[in-house]
Amino acid sequence: VKDINDNAPVFTGGASKELNLDEGSTEIYQAVATDNDKTAANNTITYSLNQNSNDLFTINANSGQVSLAAGKILDYEDLSDPNLTIKIGASDGVTTVEQVVSINIKDLNDNPPVFTEGDIKTLTLNEGATEIYTTAATDNDKTAANNTITYSLKQNSNELFTINANSGQVSLAAGKILDYEALLDPNLTI
């Protein structure tokens, strides 16, 4: 009895798969298909990408390992849509079957806040001033969980100042006054 190629490949994970990956991932997915034909000539599987979102991915034709393509980065902030789809083909030389893989990219807190006016700001204030300055910063992460900015004072000369954690408004602390003559050093750092 001679084996003929009468069995189609079958993906062990089914015809569809959903993945949730962190941005920055490089090893994406291991596709696995089997073929019930008994001889290597009829059951050797070759993998291909039949649909490739943004040409971000590559597949090893022999192993089925899906990886990020050379020079590509899975950056949530650079994607117009963080929900990607690839279609993987598995062929035994006669029959090709497909597995649809939905890839949901998760935003990480990978972008630091940046002050809009730089890291250093020099102000000249008159004695008696109470509203000092409003600082502002931005964060390039796209989701609120990762781009909400909270302001705080890391250094506070003579404990003279407070900051509104939400707005960035720096004010004179309650009970404090800016009195040039009372300050040991009129150059203050906050």
Tab-separated table of C-alpha atoms in Angstrom:
chain	number	residue	atom	x	y	z
A	1	VAL	CA	0.000	0.000	0.000
A	2	LYS	CA	1.362	3.384	-1.014
A	3	ASP	CA	0.733	6.463	1.118
A	4	ILE	CA	-0.926	9.284	-0.804
A	5	ASN	CA	-1.327	12.857	0.352
A	6	ASP	CA	-4.976	12.556	1.338
A	7	ASN	CA	-4.926	14.289	4.746
A	8	ALA	CA	-4.898	18.058	5.108
A	9	PRO	CA	-2.793	19.762	7.789
A	10	VAL	CA	-4.636	20.705	10.980
A	11	PHE	CA	-3.615	23.506	13.351
A	12	THR	CA	-3.404	22.162	16.899
A	13	GLY	CA	-4.677	25.495	18.251
A	14	GLY	CA	-7.718	25.512	15.968
A	15	ALA	CA	-8.592	27.712	13.001
A	16	SER	CA	-8.356	30.904	15.079
A	17	LYS	CA	-6.308	32.118	17.986
A	18	GLU	CA	-6.279	35.292	20.094
A	19	LEU	CA	-3.092	36.659	21.660
A	20	ASN	CA	-2.583	39.486	24.148
A	21	LEU	CA	0.968	40.805	23.934
A	22	ASP	CA	2.833	43.643	25.603
A	23	GLU	CA	4.229	46.260	23.278
A	24	GLY	CA	7.905	45.538	22.653
A	25	SER	CA	7.377	41.777	22.302
A	26	THR	CA	9.594	40.117	19.691
A	27	GLU	CA	8.676	36.428	19.867
A	28	ILE	CA	5.045	36.501	18.859
A	29	TYR	CA	3.583	33.034	18.403
A	30	GLN	CA	4.449	29.421	17.722
A	31	ALA	CA	2.150	27.976	15.056
A	32	VAL	CA	1.824	24.193	15.162
A	33	ALA	CA	0.073	22.068	12.577
A	34	THR	CA	0.060	18.307	12.099
A	35	ASP	CA	-0.715	16.073	9.152
A	36	ASN	CA	-1.986	12.488	9.557
A	37	ASP	CA	-0.309	11.188	6.411
A	38	LYS	CA	2.337	8.642	7.402
A	39	THR	CA	5.279	9.510	5.153
A	40	ALA	CA	7.498	12.592	5.328
A	41	ALA	CA	6.807	13.304	1.664
A	42	ASN	CA	3.124	13.782	2.516
A	43	ASN	CA	3.148	15.090	6.074
A	44	THR	CA	5.939	17.699	6.103
A	45	ILE	CA	4.423	21.094	6.912
A	46	THR	CA	5.614	24.386	5.439
A	47	TYR	CA	4.371	27.579	7.085
A	48	SER	CA	3.696	30.954	5.489
A	49	LEU	CA	2.144	34.305	6.358
A	50	ASN	CA	-0.854	34.874	4.094
A	51	GLN	CA	-1.859	38.137	5.806
A	52	ASN	CA	0.611	40.265	7.706
A	53	SER	CA	-0.586	43.415	9.526
A	54	ASN	CA	1.686	46.326	8.577
A	55	ASP	CA	4.370	43.838	7.450
A	56	LEU	CA	5.369	43.629	11.104
A	57	PHE	CA	5.919	39.897	11.251
A	58	THR	CA	7.908	37.080	9.747
A	59	ILE	CA	7.507	33.319	10.029
A	60	ASN	CA	10.020	30.496	9.975
A	61	ALA	CA	8.734	28.294	7.147
A	62	ASN	CA	9.976	25.106	8.831
A	63	SER	CA	9.196	25.696	12.514
A	64	GLY	CA	6.119	27.960	12.362
A	65	GLN	CA	7.704	30.476	14.766
A	66	VAL	CA	6.203	33.918	14.183
A	67	SER	CA	8.571	36.741	15.123
A	68	LEU	CA	8.806	40.459	14.704
A	69	ALA	CA	10.318	41.324	11.321
A	70	ALA	CA	13.825	42.802	11.223
A	71	GLY	CA	13.820	46.512	11.991
A	72	LYS	CA	10.212	46.486	13.226
A	73	ILE	CA	9.022	47.448	16.712
A	74	LEU	CA	5.690	46.641	18.334
A	75	ASP	CA	5.134	50.103	19.787
A	76	TYR	CA	1.560	50.746	20.904
A	77	GLU	CA	1.970	54.464	20.324
A	78	ASP	CA	3.017	53.959	16.682
A	79	LEU	CA	0.143	51.650	15.768
A	80	SER	CA	-2.978	53.172	14.240
A	81	ASP	CA	-4.858	50.163	15.618
A	82	PRO	CA	-3.423	47.992	18.437
A	83	ASN	CA	-5.548	45.037	17.271
A	84	LEU	CA	-3.619	43.219	14.562
A	85	THR	CA	-4.460	40.183	12.460
A	86	ILE	CA	-2.228	37.681	10.730
A	87	LYS	CA	-3.189	34.619	8.729
A	88	ILE	CA	-0.819	31.691	8.897
A	89	GLY	CA	-0.779	29.099	6.147
A	90	ALA	CA	0.222	25.488	6.754
A	91	SER	CA	0.830	23.436	3.630
A	92	ASP	CA	1.695	19.784	3.108
A	93	GLY	CA	2.517	20.420	-0.552
A	94	VAL	CA	-1.013	19.673	-1.754
A	95	THR	CA	-3.390	21.290	0.713
A	96	THR	CA	-3.005	24.616	2.523
A	97	VAL	CA	-5.065	25.506	5.578
A	98	GLU	CA	-5.169	28.818	7.414
A	99	GLN	CA	-5.169	29.912	11.019
A	100	VAL	CA	-6.331	33.459	11.781
A	101	VAL	CA	-4.410	34.962	14.698
A	102	SER	CA	-5.755	38.116	16.354
A	103	ILE	CA	-3.036	39.987	18.228
A	104	ASN	CA	-4.035	42.598	20.795
A	105	ILE	CA	-1.125	44.850	21.759
A	106	LYS	CA	-1.149	46.160	25.334
A	107	ASP	CA	0.118	49.664	26.112
A	108	LEU	CA	2.936	49.713	28.658
A	109	ASN	CA	4.109	52.696	30.664
A	110	ASP	CA	7.237	52.998	28.526
A	111	ASN	CA	7.345	56.754	27.891
A	112	PRO	CA	8.451	59.131	30.642
A	113	PRO	CA	6.719	62.452	31.171
A	114	VAL	CA	8.461	65.396	29.514
A	115	PHE	CA	8.175	68.961	30.769
A	116	THR	CA	6.887	71.157	27.936
A	117	GLU	CA	9.306	73.985	28.846
A	118	GLY	CA	12.293	71.752	29.562
A	119	ASP	CA	13.726	70.423	32.804
A	120	ILE	CA	14.947	73.782	34.106
A	121	LYS	CA	12.874	76.952	34.413
A	122	THR	CA	14.209	80.213	35.834
A	123	LEU	CA	11.718	82.699	37.268
A	124	THR	CA	12.078	86.176	38.705
A	125	LEU	CA	9.449	86.837	41.373
A	126	ASN	CA	8.472	89.932	43.280
A	127	GLU	CA	8.206	89.894	47.046
A	128	GLY	CA	4.702	88.982	48.145
A	129	ALA	CA	3.916	86.791	45.123
A	130	THR	CA	1.627	83.857	45.932
A	131	GLU	CA	0.957	82.220	42.564
A	132	ILE	CA	4.402	81.167	41.468
A	133	TYR	CA	4.215	79.105	38.288
A	134	THR	CA	2.218	76.404	36.534
A	135	THR	CA	4.317	73.619	35.120
A	136	ALA	CA	3.109	71.299	32.386
A	137	ALA	CA	4.272	67.935	31.155
A	138	THR	CA	3.148	65.477	28.517
A	139	ASP	CA	3.423	61.704	28.258
A	140	ASN	CA	3.382	59.899	24.915
A	141	ASP	CA	1.732	56.750	26.238
A	142	LYS	CA	-1.738	56.454	24.688
A	143	THR	CA	-3.827	55.029	27.506
A	144	ALA	CA	-4.957	57.039	30.535
A	145	ALA	CA	-3.555	54.404	32.874
A	146	ASN	CA	-0.083	55.180	31.528
A	147	ASN	CA	-0.220	58.860	30.538
A	148	THR	CA	-1.884	60.523	33.527
A	149	ILE	CA	0.613	62.871	35.108
A	150	THR	CA	0.840	63.585	38.829
A	151	TYR	CA	3.006	66.506	39.905
A	152	SER	CA	5.063	66.665	43.083
A	153	LEU	CA	7.916	68.740	44.493
A	154	LYS	CA	11.213	66.878	44.752
A	155	GLN	CA	13.051	69.791	46.332
A	156	ASN	CA	11.403	72.629	48.239
A	157	SER	CA	13.645	75.487	49.464
A	158	ASN	CA	12.630	76.476	52.992
A	159	GLU	CA	9.348	74.531	52.569
A	160	LEU	CA	7.942	77.670	50.951
A	161	PHE	CA	5.969	76.026	48.167
A	162	THR	CA	3.181	73.580	47.420
A	163	ILE	CA	2.114	72.061	44.140
A	164	ASN	CA	-1.297	70.954	42.939
A	165	ALA	CA	-0.726	67.310	42.039
A	166	ASN	CA	-3.247	67.454	39.178
A	167	SER	CA	-2.722	70.885	37.617
A	168	GLY	CA	0.987	71.518	38.249
A	169	GLN	CA	0.231	74.905	39.840
A	170	VAL	CA	3.085	75.879	42.183
A	171	SER	CA	1.933	78.234	44.944
A	172	LEU	CA	3.271	79.698	48.118
A	173	ALA	CA	2.605	77.357	51.043
A	174	ALA	CA	0.010	78.397	53.626
A	175	GLY	CA	1.463	80.817	56.151
A	176	LYS	CA	4.581	81.497	54.050
A	177	ILE	CA	5.586	84.772	52.414
A	178	LEU	CA	8.215	85.702	49.887
A	179	ASP	CA	10.197	88.292	51.796
A	180	TYR	CA	13.533	89.160	50.214
A	181	GLU	CA	15.011	90.426	53.464
A	182	ALA	CA	13.968	87.299	55.429
A	183	LEU	CA	15.552	84.850	52.999
A	184	LEU	CA	19.120	83.713	53.670
A	185	ASP	CA	19.515	83.165	49.910
A	186	PRO	CA	17.112	84.814	47.474
A	187	ASN	CA	17.882	82.102	44.894
A	188	LEU	CA	15.374	79.343	45.589
A	189	THR	CA	15.187	75.911	44.015
A	190	ILE	CA	12.107	73.754	43.724
